[in-house]
Coordinates of C-alpha atoms and ligand atoms in Angstrom, one line a residue:
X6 CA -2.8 15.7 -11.5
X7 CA -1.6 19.5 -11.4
X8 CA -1.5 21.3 -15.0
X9 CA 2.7 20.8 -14.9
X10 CA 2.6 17.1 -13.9
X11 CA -0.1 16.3 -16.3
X12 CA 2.3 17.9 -19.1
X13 CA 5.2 15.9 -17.9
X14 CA 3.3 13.3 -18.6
X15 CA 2.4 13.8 -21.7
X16 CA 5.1 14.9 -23.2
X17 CA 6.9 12.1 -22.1
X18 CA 4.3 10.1 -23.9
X19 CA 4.8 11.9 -27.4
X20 CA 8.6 12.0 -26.3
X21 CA 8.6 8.1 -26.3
X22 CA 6.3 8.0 -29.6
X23 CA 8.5 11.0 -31.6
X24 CA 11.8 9.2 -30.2
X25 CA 11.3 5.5 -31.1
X26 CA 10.6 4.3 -27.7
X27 CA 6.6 3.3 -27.6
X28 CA 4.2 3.4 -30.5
X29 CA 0.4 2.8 -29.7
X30 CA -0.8 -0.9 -31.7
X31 CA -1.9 -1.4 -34.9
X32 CA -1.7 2.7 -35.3
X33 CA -2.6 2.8 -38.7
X34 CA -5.5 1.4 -37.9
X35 CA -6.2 3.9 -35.2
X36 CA -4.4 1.5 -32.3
X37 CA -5.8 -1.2 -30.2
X38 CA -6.6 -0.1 -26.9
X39 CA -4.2 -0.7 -24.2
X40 CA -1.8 -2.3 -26.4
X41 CA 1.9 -0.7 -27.0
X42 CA 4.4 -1.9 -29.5
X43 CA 8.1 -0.9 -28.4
X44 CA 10.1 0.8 -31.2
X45 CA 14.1 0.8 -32.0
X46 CA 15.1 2.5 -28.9
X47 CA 12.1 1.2 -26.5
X48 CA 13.3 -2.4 -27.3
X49 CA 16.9 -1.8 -26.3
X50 CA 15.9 -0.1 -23.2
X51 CA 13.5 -2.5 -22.2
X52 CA 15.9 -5.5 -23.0
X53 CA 18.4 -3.8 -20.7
X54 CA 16.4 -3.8 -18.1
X55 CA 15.6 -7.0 -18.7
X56 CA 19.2 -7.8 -18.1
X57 CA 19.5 -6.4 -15.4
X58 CA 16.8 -7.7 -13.5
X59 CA 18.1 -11.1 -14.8
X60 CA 21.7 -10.6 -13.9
X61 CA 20.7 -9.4 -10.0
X62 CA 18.4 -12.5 -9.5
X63 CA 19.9 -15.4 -11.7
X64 CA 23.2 -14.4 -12.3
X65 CA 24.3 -12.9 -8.9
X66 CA 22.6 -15.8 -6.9
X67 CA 23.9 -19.5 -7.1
X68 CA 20.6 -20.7 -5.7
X69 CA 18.4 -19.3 -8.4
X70 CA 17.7 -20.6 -11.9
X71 CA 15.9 -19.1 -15.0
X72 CA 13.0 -20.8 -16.9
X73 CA 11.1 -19.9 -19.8
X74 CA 7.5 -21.8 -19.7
X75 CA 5.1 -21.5 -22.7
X76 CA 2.0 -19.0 -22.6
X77 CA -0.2 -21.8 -23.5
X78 CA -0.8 -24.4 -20.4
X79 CA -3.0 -26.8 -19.2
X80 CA -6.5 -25.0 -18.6
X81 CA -6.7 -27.0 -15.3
X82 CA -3.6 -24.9 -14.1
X83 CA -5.8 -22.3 -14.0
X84 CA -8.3 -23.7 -11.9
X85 CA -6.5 -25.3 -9.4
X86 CA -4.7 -21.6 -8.9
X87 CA -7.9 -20.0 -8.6
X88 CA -7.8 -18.0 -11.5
X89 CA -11.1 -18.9 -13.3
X90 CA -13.1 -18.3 -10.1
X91 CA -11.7 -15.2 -8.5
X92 CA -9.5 -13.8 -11.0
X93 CA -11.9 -10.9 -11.1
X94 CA -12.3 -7.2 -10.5
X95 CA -15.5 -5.9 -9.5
X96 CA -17.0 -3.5 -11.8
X97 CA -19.6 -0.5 -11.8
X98 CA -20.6 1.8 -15.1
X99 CA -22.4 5.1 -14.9
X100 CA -25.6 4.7 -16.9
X101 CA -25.2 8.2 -18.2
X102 CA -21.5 8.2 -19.6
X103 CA -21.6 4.7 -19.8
X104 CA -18.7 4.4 -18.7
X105 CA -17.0 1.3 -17.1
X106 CA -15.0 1.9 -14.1
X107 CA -13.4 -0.6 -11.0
X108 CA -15.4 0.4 -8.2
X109 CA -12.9 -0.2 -5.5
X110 CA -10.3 1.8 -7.5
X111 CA -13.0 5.0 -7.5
X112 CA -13.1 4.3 -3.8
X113 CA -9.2 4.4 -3.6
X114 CA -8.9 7.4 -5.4
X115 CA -11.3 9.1 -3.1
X116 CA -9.4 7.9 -0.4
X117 CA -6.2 9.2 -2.2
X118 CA -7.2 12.6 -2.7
X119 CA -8.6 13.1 1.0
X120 CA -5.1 12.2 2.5
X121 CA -3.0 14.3 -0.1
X122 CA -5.4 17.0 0.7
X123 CA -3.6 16.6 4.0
X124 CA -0.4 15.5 3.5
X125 CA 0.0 18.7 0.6
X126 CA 0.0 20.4 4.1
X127 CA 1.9 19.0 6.4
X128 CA 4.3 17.4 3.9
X129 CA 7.0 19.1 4.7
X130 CA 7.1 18.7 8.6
X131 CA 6.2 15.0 8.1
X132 CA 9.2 14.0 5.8
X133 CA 11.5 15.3 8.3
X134 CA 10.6 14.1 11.4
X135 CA 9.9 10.4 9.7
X136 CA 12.8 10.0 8.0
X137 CA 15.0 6.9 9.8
X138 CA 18.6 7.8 9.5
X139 CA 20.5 5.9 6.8
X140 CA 17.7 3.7 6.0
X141 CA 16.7 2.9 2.5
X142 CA 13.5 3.0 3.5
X143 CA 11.2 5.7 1.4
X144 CA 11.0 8.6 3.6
X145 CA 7.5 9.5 2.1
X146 CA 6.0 7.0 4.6
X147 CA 3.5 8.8 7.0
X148 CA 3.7 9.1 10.4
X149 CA 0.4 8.0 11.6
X150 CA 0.7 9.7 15.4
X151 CA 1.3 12.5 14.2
X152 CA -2.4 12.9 12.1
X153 CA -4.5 11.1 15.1
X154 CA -6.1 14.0 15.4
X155 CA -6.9 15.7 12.0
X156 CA -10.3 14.9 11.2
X157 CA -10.3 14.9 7.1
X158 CA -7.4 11.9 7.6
X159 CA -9.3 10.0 10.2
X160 CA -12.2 9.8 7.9
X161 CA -9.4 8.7 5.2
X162 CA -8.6 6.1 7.5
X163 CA -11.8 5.1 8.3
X164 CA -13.0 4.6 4.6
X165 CA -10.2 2.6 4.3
X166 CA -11.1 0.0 6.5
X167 CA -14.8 -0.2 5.4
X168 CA -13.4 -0.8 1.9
X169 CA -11.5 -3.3 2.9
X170 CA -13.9 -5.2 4.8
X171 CA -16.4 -4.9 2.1
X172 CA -13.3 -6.6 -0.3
X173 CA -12.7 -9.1 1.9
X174 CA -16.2 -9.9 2.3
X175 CA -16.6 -9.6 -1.7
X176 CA -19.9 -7.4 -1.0
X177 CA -20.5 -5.9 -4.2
X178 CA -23.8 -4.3 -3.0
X179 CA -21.9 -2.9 0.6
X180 CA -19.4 -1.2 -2.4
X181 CA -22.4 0.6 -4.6
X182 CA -23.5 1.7 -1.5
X183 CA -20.3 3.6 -0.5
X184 CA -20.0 4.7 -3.7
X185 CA -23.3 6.6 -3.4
X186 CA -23.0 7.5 0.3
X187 CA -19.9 9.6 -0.3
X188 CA -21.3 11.0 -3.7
X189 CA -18.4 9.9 -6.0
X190 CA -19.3 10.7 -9.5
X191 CA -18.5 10.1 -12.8
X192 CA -15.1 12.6 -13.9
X193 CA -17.2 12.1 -17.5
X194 CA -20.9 12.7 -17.1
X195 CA -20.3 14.4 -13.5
X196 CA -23.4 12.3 -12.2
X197 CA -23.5 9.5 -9.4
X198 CA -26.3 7.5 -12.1
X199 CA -24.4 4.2 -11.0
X200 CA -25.6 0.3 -12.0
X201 CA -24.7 -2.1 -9.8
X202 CA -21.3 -3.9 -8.9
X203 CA -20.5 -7.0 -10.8
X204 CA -17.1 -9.4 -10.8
X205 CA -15.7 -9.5 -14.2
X206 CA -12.8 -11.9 -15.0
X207 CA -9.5 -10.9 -16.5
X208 CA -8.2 -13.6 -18.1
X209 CA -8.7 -14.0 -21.6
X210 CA -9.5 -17.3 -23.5
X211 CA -8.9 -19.0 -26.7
X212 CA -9.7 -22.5 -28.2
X213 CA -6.9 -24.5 -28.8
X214 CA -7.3 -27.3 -31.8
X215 CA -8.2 -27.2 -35.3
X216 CA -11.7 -27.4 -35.4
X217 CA -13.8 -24.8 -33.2
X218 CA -16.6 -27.4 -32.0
X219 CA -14.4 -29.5 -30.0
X220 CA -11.8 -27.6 -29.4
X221 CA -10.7 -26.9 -25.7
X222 CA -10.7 -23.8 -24.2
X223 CA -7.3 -22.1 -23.1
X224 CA -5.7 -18.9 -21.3
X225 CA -3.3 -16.6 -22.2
X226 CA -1.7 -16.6 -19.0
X227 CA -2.5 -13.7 -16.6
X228 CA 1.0 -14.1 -14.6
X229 CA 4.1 -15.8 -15.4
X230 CA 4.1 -17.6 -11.7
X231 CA 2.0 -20.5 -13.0
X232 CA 4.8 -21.5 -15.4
X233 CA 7.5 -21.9 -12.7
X234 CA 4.9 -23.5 -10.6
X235 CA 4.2 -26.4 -12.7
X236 CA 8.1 -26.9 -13.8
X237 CA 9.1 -26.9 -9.9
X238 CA 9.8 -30.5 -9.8
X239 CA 11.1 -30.9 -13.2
X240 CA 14.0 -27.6 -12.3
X241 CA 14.3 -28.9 -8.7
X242 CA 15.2 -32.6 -10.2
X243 CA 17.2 -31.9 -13.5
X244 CA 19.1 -28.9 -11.3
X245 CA 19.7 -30.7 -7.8
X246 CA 18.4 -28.2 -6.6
X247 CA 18.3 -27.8 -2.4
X248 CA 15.8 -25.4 -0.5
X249 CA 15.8 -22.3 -0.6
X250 CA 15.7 -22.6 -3.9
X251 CA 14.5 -19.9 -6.6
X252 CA 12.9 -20.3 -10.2
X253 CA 12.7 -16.9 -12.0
X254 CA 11.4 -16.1 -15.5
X255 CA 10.9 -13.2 -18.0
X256 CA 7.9 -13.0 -20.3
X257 CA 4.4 -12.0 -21.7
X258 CA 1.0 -11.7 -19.8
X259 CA -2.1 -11.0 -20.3
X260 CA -5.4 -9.0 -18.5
X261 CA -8.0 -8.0 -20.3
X262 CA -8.2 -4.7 -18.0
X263 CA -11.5 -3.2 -18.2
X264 CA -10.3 0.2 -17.0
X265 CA -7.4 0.2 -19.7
X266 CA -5.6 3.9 -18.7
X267 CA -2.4 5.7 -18.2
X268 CA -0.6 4.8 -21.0
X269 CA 1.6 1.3 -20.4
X270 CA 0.7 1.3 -16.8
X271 CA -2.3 -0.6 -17.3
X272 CA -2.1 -3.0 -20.3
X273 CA -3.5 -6.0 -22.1
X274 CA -0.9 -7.6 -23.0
X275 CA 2.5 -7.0 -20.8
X276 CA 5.4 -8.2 -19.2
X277 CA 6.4 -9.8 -16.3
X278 CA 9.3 -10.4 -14.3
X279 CA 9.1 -12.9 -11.5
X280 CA 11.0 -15.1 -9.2
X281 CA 9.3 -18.1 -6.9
X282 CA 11.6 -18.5 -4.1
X283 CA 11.1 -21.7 -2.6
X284 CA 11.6 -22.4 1.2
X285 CA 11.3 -24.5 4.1
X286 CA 7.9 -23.9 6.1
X287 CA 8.1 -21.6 8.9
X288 CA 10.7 -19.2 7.5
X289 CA 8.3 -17.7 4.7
X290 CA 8.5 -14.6 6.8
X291 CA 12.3 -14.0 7.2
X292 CA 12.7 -14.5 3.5
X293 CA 9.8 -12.5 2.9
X294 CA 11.7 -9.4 4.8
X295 CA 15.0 -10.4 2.9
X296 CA 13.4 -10.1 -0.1
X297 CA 11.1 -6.8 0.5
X298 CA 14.5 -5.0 1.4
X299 CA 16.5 -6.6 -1.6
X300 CA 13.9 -5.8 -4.2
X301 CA 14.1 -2.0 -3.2
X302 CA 17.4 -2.0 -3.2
X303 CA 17.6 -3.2 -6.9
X304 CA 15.4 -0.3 -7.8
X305 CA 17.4 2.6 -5.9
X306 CA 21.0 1.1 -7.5
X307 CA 19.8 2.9 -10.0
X308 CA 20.2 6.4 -8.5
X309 CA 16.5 7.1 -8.2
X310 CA 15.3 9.5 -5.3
X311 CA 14.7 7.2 -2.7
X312 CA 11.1 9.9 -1.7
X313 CA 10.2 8.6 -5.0
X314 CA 10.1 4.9 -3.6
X315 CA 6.9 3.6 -0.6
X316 CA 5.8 0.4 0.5
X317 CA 2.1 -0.5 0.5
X318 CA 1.3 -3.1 2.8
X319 CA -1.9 -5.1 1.5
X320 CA -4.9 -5.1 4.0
X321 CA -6.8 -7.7 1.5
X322 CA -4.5 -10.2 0.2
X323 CA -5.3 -12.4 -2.8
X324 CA -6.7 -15.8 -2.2
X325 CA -2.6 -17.6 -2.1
X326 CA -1.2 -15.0 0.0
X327 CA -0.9 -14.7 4.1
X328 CA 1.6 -11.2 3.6
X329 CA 1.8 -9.2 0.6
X330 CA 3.4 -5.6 0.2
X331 CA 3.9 -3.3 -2.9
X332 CA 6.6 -1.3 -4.0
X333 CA 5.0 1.9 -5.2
X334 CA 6.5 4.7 -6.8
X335 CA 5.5 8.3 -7.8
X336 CA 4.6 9.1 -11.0
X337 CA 3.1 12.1 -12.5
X338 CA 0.0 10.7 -11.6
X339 CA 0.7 9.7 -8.1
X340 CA 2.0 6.7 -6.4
X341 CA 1.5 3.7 -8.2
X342 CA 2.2 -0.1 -8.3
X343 CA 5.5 -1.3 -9.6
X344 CA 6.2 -4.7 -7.9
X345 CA 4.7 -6.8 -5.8
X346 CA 6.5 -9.1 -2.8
X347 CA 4.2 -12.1 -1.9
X348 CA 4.4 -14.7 0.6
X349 CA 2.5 -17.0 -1.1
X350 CA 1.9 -19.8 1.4
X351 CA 2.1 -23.5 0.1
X352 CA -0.9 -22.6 -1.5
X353 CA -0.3 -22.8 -5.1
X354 CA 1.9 -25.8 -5.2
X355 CA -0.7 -27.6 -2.8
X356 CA -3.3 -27.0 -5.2
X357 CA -1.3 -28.5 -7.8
X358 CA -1.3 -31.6 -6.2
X359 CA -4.6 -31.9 -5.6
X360 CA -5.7 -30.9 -9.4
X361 CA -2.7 -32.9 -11.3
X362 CA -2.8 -35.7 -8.7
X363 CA 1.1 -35.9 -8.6
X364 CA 3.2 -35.3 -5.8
X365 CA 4.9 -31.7 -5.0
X366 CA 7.0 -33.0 -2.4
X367 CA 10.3 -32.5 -1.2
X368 CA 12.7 -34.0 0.8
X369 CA 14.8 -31.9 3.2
X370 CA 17.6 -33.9 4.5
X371 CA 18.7 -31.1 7.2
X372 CA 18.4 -31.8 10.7
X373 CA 16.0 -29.8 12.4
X374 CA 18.0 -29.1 15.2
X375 CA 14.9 -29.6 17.5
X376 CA 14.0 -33.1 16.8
X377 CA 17.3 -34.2 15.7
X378 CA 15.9 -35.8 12.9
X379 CA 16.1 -34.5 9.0
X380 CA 12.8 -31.8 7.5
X381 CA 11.8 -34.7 5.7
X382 CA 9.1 -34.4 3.1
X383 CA 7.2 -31.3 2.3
X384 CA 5.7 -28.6 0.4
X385 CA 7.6 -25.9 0.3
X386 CA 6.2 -22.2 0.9
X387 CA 6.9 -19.6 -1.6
X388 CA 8.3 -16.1 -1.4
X389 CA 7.3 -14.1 -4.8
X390 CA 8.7 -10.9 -6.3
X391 CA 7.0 -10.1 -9.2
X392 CA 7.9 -6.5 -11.2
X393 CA 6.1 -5.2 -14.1
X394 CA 8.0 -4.3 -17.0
X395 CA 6.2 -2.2 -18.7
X396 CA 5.5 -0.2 -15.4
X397 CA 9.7 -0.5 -15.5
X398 CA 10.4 1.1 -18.5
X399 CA 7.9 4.2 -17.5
X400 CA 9.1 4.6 -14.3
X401 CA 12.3 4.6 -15.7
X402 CA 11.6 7.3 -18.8
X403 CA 9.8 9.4 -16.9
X404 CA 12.7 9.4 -13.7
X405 CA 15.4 10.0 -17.1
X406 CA 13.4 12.7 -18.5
X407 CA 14.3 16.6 -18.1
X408 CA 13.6 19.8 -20.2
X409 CA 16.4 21.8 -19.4
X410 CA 17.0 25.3 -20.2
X411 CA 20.5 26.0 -21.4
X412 CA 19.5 30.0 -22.2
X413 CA 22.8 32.2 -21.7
X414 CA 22.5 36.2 -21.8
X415 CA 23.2 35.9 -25.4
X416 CA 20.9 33.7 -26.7
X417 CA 17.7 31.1 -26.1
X418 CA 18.4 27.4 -25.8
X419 CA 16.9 24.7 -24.5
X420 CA 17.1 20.4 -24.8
X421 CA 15.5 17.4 -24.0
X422 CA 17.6 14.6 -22.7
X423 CA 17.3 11.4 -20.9
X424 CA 19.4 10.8 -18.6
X425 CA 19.3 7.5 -18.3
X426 CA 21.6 4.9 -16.1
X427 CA 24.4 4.5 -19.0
X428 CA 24.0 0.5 -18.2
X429 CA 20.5 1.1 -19.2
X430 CA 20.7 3.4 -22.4
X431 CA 19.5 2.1 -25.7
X432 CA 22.9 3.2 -27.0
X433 CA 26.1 3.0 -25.8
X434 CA 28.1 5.9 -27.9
X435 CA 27.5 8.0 -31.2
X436 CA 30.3 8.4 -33.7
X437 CA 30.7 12.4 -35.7
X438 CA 32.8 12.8 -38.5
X439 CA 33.0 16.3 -38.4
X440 CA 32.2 16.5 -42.2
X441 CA 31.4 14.4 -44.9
X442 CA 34.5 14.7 -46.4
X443 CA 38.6 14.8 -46.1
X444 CA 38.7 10.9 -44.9
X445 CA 36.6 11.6 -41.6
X446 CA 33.8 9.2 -42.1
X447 CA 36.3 6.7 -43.5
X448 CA 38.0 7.3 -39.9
X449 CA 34.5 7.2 -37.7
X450 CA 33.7 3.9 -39.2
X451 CA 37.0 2.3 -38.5
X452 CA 36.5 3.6 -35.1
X453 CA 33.1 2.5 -34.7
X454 CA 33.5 -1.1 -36.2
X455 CA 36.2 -1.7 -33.1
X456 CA 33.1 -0.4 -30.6
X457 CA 30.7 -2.4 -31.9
X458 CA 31.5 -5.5 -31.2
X459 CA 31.4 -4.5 -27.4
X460 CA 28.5 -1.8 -27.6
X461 CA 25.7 -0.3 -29.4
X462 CA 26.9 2.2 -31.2
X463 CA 24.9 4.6 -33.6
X464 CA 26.7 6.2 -36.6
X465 CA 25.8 10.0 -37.4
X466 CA 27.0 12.4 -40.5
X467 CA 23.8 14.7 -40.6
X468 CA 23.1 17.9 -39.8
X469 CA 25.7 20.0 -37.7
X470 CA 27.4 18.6 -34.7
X471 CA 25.4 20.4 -32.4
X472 CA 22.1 18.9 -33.7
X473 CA 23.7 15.5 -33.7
X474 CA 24.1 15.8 -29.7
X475 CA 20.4 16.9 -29.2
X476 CA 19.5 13.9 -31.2
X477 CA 21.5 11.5 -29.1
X478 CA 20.7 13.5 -25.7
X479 CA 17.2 13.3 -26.4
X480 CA 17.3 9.7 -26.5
X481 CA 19.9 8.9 -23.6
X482 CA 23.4 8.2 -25.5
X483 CA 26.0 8.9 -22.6
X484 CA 29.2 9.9 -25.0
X485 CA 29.3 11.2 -28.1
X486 CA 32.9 11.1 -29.7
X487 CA 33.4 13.5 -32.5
X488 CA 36.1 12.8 -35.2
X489 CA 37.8 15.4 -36.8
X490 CA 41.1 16.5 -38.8
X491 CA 43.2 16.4 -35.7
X492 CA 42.0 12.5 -35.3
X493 CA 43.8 11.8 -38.8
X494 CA 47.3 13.1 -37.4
X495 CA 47.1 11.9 -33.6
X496 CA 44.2 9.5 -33.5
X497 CA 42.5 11.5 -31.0
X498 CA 39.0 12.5 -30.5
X499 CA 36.8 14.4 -28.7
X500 CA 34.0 12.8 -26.1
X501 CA 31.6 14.4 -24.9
X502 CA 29.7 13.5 -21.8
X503 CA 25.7 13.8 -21.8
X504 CA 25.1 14.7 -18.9
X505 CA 27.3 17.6 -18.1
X506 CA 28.3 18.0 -21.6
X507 CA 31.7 18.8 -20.9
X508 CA 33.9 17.6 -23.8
X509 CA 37.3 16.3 -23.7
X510 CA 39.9 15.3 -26.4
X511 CA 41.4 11.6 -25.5
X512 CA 42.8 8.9 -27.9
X513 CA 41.0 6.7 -29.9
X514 CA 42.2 3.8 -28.5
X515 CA 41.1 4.5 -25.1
X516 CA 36.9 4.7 -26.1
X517 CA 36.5 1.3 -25.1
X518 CA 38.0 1.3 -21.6
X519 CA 36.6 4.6 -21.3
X520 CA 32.9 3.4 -22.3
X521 CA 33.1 0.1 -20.6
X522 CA 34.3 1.5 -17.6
X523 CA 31.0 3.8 -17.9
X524 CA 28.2 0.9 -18.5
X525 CA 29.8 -2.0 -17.3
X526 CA 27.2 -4.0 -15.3
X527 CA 29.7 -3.9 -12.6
X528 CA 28.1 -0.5 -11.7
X529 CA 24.8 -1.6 -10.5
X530 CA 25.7 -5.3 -9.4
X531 CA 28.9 -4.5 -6.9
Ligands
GAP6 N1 2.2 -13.3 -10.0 C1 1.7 -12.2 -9.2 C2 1.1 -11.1 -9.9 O1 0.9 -11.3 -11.1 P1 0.3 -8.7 -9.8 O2 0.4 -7.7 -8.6 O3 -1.1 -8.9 -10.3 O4 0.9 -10.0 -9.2 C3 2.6 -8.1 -10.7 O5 1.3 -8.2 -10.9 C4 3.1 -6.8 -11.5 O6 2.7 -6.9 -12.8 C5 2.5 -5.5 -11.0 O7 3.2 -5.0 -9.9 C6 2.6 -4.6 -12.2 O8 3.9 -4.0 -12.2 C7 2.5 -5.6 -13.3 N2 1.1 -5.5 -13.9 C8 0.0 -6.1 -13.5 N3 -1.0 -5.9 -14.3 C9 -0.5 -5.1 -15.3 C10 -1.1 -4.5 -16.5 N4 -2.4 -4.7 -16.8 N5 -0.3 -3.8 -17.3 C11 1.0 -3.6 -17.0 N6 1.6 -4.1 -15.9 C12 0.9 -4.9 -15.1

């Protein structure tokens, strides 16, 4: 990370902190690591996106249904997905720092810094001539013929693929060795003083049952997908449902990340938004493209740079999966994993069967034009778009975030603000009086009691007006409306816009349509 990244970063950390927005655990107690609690403003941002992602993939599609399973489930679930056997990353600690660290992300990081070294260098040339007109694809994807011949990315290339094999082939020892062939060392103890690779499962366990002896063992669920898995008869039934078919839910899950790091990228406990898109064998690719291209374009509604956006296709897929890509996006700290699209085969479902001994079935009246006849029974294949959250919410504080300078010739002047998608901002709209006195904040309430019904609406009398905008800029508030002397004769006031704080004096009884007009949903779901 260069210096002025890095400081992005952080101050977009102590932004969120200072603001109400994320507060590290249990901080009184000096915080639980990897463990975020979201303040006033962090909740209502997070819950709008939330809605969001709900209203685009429920709401806005007549074939798809939201659930909301419990954390606790059968421990056989877990098995039968695979989770208790290979739910593991492999591991490597430096017997000097003793450090822990995931060995294959050292060897990605490696592998990282060798291509930017030169990408930084041909960056330029390489976004232009690979950028496919009017696509929405991200037009930081490289151009492979143009770097056959640079040496430094071949040998990028070439580690690639022996990492991947050695995944694939789950050889921990082939990994160590790779590690010590291309003398990767410790950031910490600057040594290559490795132990050897081990697995090291994720998932954490608790016993379930009053008494510890005979208690059974149970997960905290490491993805929401199992949930929707196991209720996909049950919705399918009760709904009358017909495939395709999707179940999506919203809620908590839980890693217990050894490598916990970069803030709420990488947490213990987190969320997850995912939708199981159920469909008829044979056409888990089509959907799979439909859904790649839809999920992108639910992130770039929002107005984000689409160089900011890249697909990573996965070499080694998880056990369930025959296609799997990533939406990645750039954060200060380089492009990282947002959401994931997986064609998840019939795999999990099938497994289900076979563990719970029931039937996954469906029957598919159609008639496949082909045999004349209808689909009959099967399982169905499942399509999966699964989003973190908390990987969300940073991506979208840190793409709202700006220092601006406002210095004129006369004086020094600066702000923070966050601008933030106004469907999106924690509030709505922040009602002035002008003073504390002469009826005004009789008048602001009146106002604001009409608004808040509709919107979230924060009432301010402190400190001089100008303070009262840095307040709200600083954490996203698209209008502020000012009442003042002239709002007790004409019932007018003044709005001002965040963004290009321009002001402008309108009546009172226009705010709403005004506002509304500004964060209606509408916006981002047309
Ligand atoms: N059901 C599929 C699944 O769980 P995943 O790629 O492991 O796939 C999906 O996780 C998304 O969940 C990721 O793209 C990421 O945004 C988020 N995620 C995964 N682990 C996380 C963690 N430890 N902390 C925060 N978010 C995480």
């Amino acid at each position: 990370m260069s210096k002025s990244t890095d400081e992005l970063f952080k101050n977009v950390i102590s932004h969120a902190k200072e603001y109400g927005f994320v507060f590290p655990s249990s901080e009184i107690y000096d915080g639980l690591s990897a463990v975020y609690d979201y303040g006033q403003f962090g909740a209502e941002l997070k819950n709008n996106i939330k809605t969001y992602w709900w209203k685009a993939m429920v709401q806005m599609h007549d074939n798809i249904v939201g659930i909301d399973s419990a954390i606790f489930m059968h421990p056989k679930i877990w098995k039968a997905s695979g989770h208790v056997d290979g739910f593991s990353d492999p591991m490597i600690d430096n017997k000097d720092s003793k450090k822990r660290y995931r060995a294959d992300q050292l060897l990605e990081n490696y592998i990282e810094n060798l291509k930017d070294e030169v990408l930084n260098l041909t960056v330029d040339a390489l976004e232009e001539s690979s950028k496919p007109d009017n696509s929405p694809v991200p037009i930081r994807q490289i151009n492979e013929e143009q770097l056959k011949d640079n040496a430094k990315y071949q040998k990028a290339l070439d580690i690639e693929r022996r990492l991947n094999d050695l995944l694939i082939a789950e050889d921990l020892g082939g990994l160590k060795d790779l590690i010590i062939e291309l003398k990767i060392i410790d950031p910490i103890s600057k040594t290559a003083n490795w132990t050897d690779v081990r697995q090291f499962n994720l998932m954490f366990s608790t016993q379930m049952g009053a008494v510890a002896d005979d208690a059974d063992v149970v997960y905290l669920r490491p993805e929401t997908a199992q949930g929707i898995f196991v209720n996909y008869l049950n919705v399918q039934k009760s709904g009358r449902m017909k495939i395709p078919f999707g179940i999506a839910q919203i809620g908590k899950a839980f890693r217990n990340e050894v490598i916990a790091r970069q803030f709420i990228i990488r947490m213990r406990e987190f969320e997850q938004m995912e939708m199981q898109y159920f469909v008829r064998p044979g056409t888990q690719k089509e959907w799979f493209n439909q859904w790649k291209e839809a999920r992108l374009k639910w992130h770039l509604a929002l107005g984000t740079d689409a160089a900011k956006y890249r697909y990573h296709e996965h070499v080694k897929l998880a056990h369930y999966a025959d296609a799997a890509y990533d939406i990645e996006f750039e954060f200060p700290f380089g492009f990282k994993e947002v959401e994931g699209i997986h064609s998840r085969t019939n795999f999990d479902l099938s497994q289900h069967e076979k563990f719970s001994g029931k039937k996954m079935q469906y029957f598919d009246p159609e008639i496949d034009p082909e045999t004349g006849k209808p689909y009959g029974n099967y399982v169905p294949y499942v399509i999966e778009t699964s989003i973190g959250l908390d990987r969300m919410f940073l991506l979208t504080m840190i793409n709202a975030y700006e220092e601006e300078d406002l210095s004129t010739e006369e004086k020094q002047d600066s702000r923070t603000v966050l601008h933030l998608h106004p469907c999106l901002a924690p509030v709505k709209a922040a009602i002035f009086p002008l003073t504390k006195k002469d009826g005004l904040p009789e008048k602001a309430r009146e106002i604001m009691d009409k608004l808040k019904i509709d919107f979230n609406i924060q009432y301010e009398e402190k400190d001089a007006i100008g303070k009262r905008y840095r307040r709200q800029d600083a954490i996203g508030t698209p209008f502020c409306i000012t009442v003042d002397h002239q709002t007790l004769e004409d019932n007018t006031v003044t709005i001002r816009h965040r963004d290009s704080m321009e002001q402008e004096r309108v009546p009172a009884d226009q705010l709403d349509k005004i506002i509304g007009e500004r964060v209606s949903w509408r916006n981002l779901l047309k």
